[in-house]
Amino acid sequence: RKEVEQDPGPFNVPEGATVAFNCTYSNSASQSFFWYRQDCRKEPKLLMSVYSSGNEDGRFTAQLNRASQYISLLIRDSKLSDSATYLCVVNEDGYNKLIFGAGTRLAVHP
Amino acid sequence: EPEVTQTPSHQVTQMGQEVILRCVPISNHLYFYWYRQILGQKVEFLVSFYNNEISEKSEIFDDQFSVERPDGSNFTLKIRSTKLEDSAMYFCASSRQTGGAGETQYFGPGTRLLVL
């Protein structure tokens, strides 16, 4: 079983749409969770950390369900500039390494 | 805003040659990492480094790989005898604390390595 699984997409949405991405992780001991964004041939950049109570940053909302080992990202009012690959990332407690999902590609069109 | 830098941005080498990839982490960070991403695949952890020693490494990080912090600012990844399958984007990252505390890792722009 893959450590972090994501739907690869692509999700093709019009500007202004709301889109949701899901992710599951296999290690129940995982403690830290993140969404990173990666533009084509660029480095991953932190979009937001994901907290147990859920958190919001502008148009972006992240949720964590530890019982189901499930993480989500909701993007409201999509912009053309949101087009990228969204990486679900998990860090296992006490270790340094980040475990990346393969990413979900989002394409926002006019 | 401080950022991680990496040189070179691109490196082409012949199979069997040694390459050294260089990184300058963010100055007040204490933990350093190398990841790689083969084209079309996910980002994979290679190694983490703290207090001048490796704290964790993956199964990818075999005897052909080594890391070093030769001075107070640089962090290097050496591949002793490159193979075709080493062709990938190599990302350096750094963080203030260990990721177990939810600490953010900041990534450099990467070095694209092509082994011919």
mmCIF file of N, CA and C in Angstrom, chain B residues 1 3 10 15 21 24 26 36 42-44 48 53 59 62-63 65 83-84 88 99-100 104 112:
data_model
loop_
_atom_site.group_PDB
_atom_site.id
_atom_site.type_symbol
_atom_site.label_atom_id
_atom_site.label_comp_id
_atom_site.label_asym_id
_atom_site.label_seq_id
_atom_site.Cartn_x
_atom_site.Cartn_y
_atom_site.Cartn_z
ATOM 1 N N GLU B 1 12.901 37.889 1.813
ATOM 2 C CA GLU B 1 12.652 36.652 2.554
ATOM 3 C C GLU B 1 13.791 35.672 2.299
ATOM 4 N N GLU B 3 15.947 32.390 1.594
ATOM 5 C CA GLU B 3 15.582 31.232 0.801
ATOM 6 C C GLU B 3 16.773 30.287 0.680
ATOM 7 N N HIS B 10 21.531 23.190 -13.505
ATOM 8 C CA HIS B 10 21.536 22.023 -14.387
ATOM 9 C C HIS B 10 22.932 21.428 -14.404
ATOM 10 N N MET B 15 27.913 8.802 -17.387
ATOM 11 C CA MET B 15 27.771 7.693 -16.446
ATOM 12 C C MET B 15 29.133 7.325 -15.863
ATOM 13 N N LEU B 21 26.555 18.286 -5.845
ATOM 14 C CA LEU B 21 25.482 19.270 -5.885
ATOM 15 C C LEU B 21 25.576 20.118 -4.626
ATOM 16 N N VAL B 24 22.918 26.091 -0.282
ATOM 17 C CA VAL B 24 23.109 26.991 0.853
ATOM 18 C C VAL B 24 21.769 27.085 1.563
ATOM 19 N N ILE B 26 18.925 28.048 4.552
ATOM 20 C CA ILE B 26 18.587 29.301 5.228
ATOM 21 C C ILE B 26 19.443 29.418 6.479
ATOM 22 N N ARG B 36 14.878 13.861 -3.975
ATOM 23 C CA ARG B 36 15.001 13.845 -5.424
ATOM 24 C C ARG B 36 13.629 13.584 -6.040
ATOM 25 N N LYS B 42 7.014 11.075 -7.946
ATOM 26 C CA LYS B 42 6.847 11.870 -6.725
ATOM 27 C C LYS B 42 8.200 12.257 -6.137
ATOM 28 N N VAL B 43 8.157 13.236 -5.266
ATOM 29 C CA VAL B 43 9.347 13.651 -4.540
ATOM 30 C C VAL B 43 9.696 12.570 -3.514
ATOM 31 N N GLU B 44 10.987 12.200 -3.463
ATOM 32 C CA GLU B 44 11.422 11.125 -2.559
ATOM 33 C C GLU B 44 12.519 11.623 -1.628
ATOM 34 N N SER B 48 18.609 13.161 5.756
ATOM 35 C CA SER B 48 18.534 14.337 6.608
ATOM 36 C C SER B 48 19.832 14.448 7.403
ATOM 37 N N GLU B 53 26.006 15.361 11.233
ATOM 38 C CA GLU B 53 25.915 13.941 10.940
ATOM 39 C C GLU B 53 24.552 13.609 10.352
ATOM 40 N N GLU B 59 16.504 4.134 1.653
ATOM 41 C CA GLU B 59 17.180 3.016 0.972
ATOM 42 C C GLU B 59 17.797 3.467 -0.352
ATOM 43 N N ASP B 62 22.429 5.027 -0.991
ATOM 44 C CA ASP B 62 23.372 3.927 -0.766
ATOM 45 C C ASP B 62 24.809 4.464 -0.703
ATOM 46 N N ASP B 63 25.764 3.565 -0.799
ATOM 47 C CA ASP B 63 27.177 3.940 -0.617
ATOM 48 C C ASP B 63 27.690 4.894 -1.694
ATOM 49 N N PHE B 65 26.273 7.617 -2.437
ATOM 50 C CA PHE B 65 25.882 8.963 -2.026
ATOM 51 C C PHE B 65 26.598 9.341 -0.739
ATOM 52 N N LYS B 83 24.865 6.827 -12.183
ATOM 53 C CA LYS B 83 24.204 5.848 -13.046
ATOM 54 C C LYS B 83 23.121 6.576 -13.835
ATOM 55 N N LEU B 84 22.659 5.937 -14.885
ATOM 56 C CA LEU B 84 21.595 6.548 -15.685
ATOM 57 C C LEU B 84 20.376 6.866 -14.832
ATOM 58 N N ALA B 88 17.602 13.016 -12.376
ATOM 59 C CA ALA B 88 16.453 13.474 -11.590
ATOM 60 C C ALA B 88 16.672 14.938 -11.237
ATOM 61 N N GLY B 99 11.191 17.937 11.680
ATOM 62 C CA GLY B 99 9.831 17.955 11.160
ATOM 63 C C GLY B 99 8.828 17.312 12.090
ATOM 64 N N GLY B 100 9.283 16.544 13.069
ATOM 65 C CA GLY B 100 8.350 15.906 13.988
ATOM 66 C C GLY B 100 7.518 16.903 14.758
ATOM 67 N N THR B 104 8.216 23.525 9.272
ATOM 68 C CA THR B 104 8.208 23.623 7.819
ATOM 69 C C THR B 104 9.588 23.385 7.245
ATOM 70 N N ARG B 112 18.863 20.067 -11.696
ATOM 71 C CA ARG B 112 18.427 19.008 -12.614
ATOM 72 C C ARG B 112 19.664 18.275 -13.107
#
